[in-house]
Structures are given as structure tokens and as C-alpha cells.
PDB file of C-alpha atoms in Angstrom:
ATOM      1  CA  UNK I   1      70.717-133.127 -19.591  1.00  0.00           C
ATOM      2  CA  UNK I   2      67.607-131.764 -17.483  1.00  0.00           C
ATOM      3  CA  UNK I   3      66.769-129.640 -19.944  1.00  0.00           C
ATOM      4  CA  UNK I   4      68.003-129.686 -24.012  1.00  0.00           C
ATOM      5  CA  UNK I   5      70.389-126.845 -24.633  1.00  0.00           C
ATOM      6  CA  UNK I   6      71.918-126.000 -27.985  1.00  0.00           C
ATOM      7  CA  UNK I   7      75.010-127.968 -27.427  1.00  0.00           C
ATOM      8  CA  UNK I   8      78.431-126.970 -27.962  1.00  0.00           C
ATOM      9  CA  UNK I   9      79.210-130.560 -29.908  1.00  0.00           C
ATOM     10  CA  UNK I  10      77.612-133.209 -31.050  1.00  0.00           C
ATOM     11  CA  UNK I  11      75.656-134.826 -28.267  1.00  0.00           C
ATOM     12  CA  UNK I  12      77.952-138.265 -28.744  1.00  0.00           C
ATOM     13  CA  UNK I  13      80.698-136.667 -28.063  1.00  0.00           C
ATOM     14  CA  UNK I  14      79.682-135.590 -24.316  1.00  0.00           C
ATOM     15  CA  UNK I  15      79.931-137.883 -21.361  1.00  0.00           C
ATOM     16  CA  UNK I  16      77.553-137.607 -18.191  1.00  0.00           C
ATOM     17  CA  UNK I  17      80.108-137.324 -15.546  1.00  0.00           C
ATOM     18  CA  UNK I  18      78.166-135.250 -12.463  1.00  0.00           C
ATOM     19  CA  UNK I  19      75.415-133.112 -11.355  1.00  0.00           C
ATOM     20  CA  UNK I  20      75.322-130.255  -9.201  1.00  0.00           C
ATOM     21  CA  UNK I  21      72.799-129.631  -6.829  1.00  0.00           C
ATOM     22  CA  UNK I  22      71.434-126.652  -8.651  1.00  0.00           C
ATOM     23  CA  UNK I  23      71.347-128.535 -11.634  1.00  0.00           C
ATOM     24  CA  UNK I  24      74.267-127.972 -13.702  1.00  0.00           C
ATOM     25  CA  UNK I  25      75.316-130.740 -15.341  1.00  0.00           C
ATOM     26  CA  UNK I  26      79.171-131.772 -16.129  1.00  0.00           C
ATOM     27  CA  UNK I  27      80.301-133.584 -18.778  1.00  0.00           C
ATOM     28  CA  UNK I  28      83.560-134.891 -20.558  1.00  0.00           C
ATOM     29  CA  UNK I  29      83.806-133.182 -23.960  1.00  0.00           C
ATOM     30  CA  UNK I  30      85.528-136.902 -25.564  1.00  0.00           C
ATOM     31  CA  UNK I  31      87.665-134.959 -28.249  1.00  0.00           C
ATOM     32  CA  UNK I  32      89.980-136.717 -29.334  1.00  0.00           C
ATOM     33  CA  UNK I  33      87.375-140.145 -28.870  1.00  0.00           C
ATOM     34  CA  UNK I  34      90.663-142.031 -28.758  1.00  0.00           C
ATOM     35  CA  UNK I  35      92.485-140.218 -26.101  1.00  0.00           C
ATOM     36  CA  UNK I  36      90.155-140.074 -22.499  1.00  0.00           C
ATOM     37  CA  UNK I  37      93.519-138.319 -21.374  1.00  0.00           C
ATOM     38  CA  UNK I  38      93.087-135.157 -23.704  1.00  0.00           C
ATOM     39  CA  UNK I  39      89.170-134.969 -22.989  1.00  0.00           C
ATOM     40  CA  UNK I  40      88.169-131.886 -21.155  1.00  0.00           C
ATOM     41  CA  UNK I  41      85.284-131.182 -18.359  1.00  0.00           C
ATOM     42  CA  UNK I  42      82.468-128.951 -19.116  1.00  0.00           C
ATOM     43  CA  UNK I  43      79.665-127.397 -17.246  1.00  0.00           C
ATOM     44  CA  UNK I  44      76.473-126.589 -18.734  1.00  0.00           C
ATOM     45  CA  UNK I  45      74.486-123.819 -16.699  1.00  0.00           C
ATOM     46  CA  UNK I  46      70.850-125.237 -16.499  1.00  0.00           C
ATOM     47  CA  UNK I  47      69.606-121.589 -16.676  1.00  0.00           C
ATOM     48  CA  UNK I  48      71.099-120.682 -20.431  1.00  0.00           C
ATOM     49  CA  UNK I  49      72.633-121.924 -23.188  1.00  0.00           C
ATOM     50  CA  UNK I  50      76.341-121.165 -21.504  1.00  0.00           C
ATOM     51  CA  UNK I  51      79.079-123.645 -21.541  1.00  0.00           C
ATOM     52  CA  UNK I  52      82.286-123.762 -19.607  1.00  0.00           C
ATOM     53  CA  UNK I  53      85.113-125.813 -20.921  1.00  0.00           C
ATOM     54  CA  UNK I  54      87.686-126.490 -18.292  1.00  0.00           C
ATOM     55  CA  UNK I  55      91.209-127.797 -20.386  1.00  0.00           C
ATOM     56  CA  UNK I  56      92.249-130.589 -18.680  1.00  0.00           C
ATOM     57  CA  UNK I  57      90.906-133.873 -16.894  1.00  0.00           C
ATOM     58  CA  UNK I  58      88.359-134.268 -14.277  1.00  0.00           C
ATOM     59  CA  UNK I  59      90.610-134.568 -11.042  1.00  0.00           C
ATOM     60  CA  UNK I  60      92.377-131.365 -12.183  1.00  0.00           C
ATOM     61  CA  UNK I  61      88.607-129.783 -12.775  1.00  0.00           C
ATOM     62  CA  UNK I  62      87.834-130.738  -9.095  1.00  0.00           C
ATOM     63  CA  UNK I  63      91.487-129.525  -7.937  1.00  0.00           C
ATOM     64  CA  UNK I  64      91.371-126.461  -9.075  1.00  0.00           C
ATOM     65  CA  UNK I  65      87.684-125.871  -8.445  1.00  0.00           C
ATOM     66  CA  UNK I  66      88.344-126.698  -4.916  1.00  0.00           C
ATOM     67  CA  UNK I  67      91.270-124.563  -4.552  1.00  0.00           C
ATOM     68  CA  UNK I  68      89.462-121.934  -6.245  1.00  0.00           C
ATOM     69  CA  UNK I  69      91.931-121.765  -8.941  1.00  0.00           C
ATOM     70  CA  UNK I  70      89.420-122.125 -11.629  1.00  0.00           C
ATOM     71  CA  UNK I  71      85.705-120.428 -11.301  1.00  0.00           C
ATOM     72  CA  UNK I  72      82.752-122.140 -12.774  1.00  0.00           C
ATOM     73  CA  UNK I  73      80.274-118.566 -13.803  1.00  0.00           C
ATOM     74  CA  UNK I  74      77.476-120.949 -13.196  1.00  0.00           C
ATOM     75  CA  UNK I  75      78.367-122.454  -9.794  1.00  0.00           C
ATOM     76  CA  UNK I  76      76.759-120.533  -6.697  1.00  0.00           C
ATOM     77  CA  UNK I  77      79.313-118.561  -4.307  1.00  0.00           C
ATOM     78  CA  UNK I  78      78.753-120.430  -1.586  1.00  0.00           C
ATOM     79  CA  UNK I  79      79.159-123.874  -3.138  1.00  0.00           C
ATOM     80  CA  UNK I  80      82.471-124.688  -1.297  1.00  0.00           C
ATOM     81  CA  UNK I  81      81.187-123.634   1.985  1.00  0.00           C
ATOM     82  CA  UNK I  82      78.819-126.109   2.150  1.00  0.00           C
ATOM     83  CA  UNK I  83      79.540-129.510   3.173  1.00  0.00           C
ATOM     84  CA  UNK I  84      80.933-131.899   0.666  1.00  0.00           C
ATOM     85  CA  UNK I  85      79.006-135.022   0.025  1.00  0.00           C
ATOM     86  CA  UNK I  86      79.344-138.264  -2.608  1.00  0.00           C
ATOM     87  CA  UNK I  87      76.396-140.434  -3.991  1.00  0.00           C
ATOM     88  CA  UNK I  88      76.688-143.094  -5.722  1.00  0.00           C
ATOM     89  CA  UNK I  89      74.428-143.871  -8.833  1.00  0.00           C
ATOM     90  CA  UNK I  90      72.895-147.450  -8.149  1.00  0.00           C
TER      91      UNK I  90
END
């Protein structure tokens, strides 16, 4: 995490997954541990404390982000207008 928040779990049980370019960060929530299928996706604003839990997995979070069915508070307006873009962590 950029910067330490008040959590909304235990650390251990959130998983770096991404990184906006504003500098949210999104994580999998690993409740149940045993189950990766059951975790959820949340997005910690890098401004406050605020977390957004997304109920279901990760390709569903980007689905429905990208077909604006879902609405992250913390993502900027314009985020889908910009061009998309992937990079891999070495």
C-alpha cells in the first residue's frame, strides 16, 4: 500500500492484485483463505481511509467496471476514456 490506511481486515488477508495510475491500490480480500473463488476485489482510495468491496472475482470486477456496471467512488471519470494499457511486474 503507498500509504498505511486503517485497513478493513487484517493485512494477511489482502492480496496485491493492481494499481491505478492515481494510486489506488486493488486487492483480493482472501475470505474464505481456502476458497480464491469466493474472494472479493477491493479498492482502497489513496486519498482516505475508504474501501470499496466489489462481491465477486477479479474478471467480473474488470467486466463490470468496464461496462460501467459497477462504479469505483475513487476512480476518476475519465478513467475509461483513456487508453487501456498492461505492464507487467518484472
Amino acid at each position: 500500500m503507498s500509504e498505511w490506511v486503517e485497513p478493513l481486515c487484517p493485512p494477511r488477508q489482502l492480496q496485491p492484485v493492481a494499481v491505478t495510475s492515481n494510486g489506488d491500490d486493488i486487492f483480493w480480500l482472501m475470505e474464505p483463505p481456502e476458497n480464491p473463488d469466493r474472494w472479493k476485489v477491493t479498492v482502497n482510495d489513496l486519498d482516505s481511509e475508504d474501501w470499496f468491496i466489489f462481491d465477486g472475482p477479479f474478471t467480473a470486477f474488470l467486466l463490470s467496471f468496464c461496462t460501467n456496471d459497477v462504479i469505483v467512488p475513487s476512480f476518476p471519470d475519465d478513467l475509461l476514456g483513456k487508453s487501456a494499457y498492461f505492464t507487467p511486474t518484472p
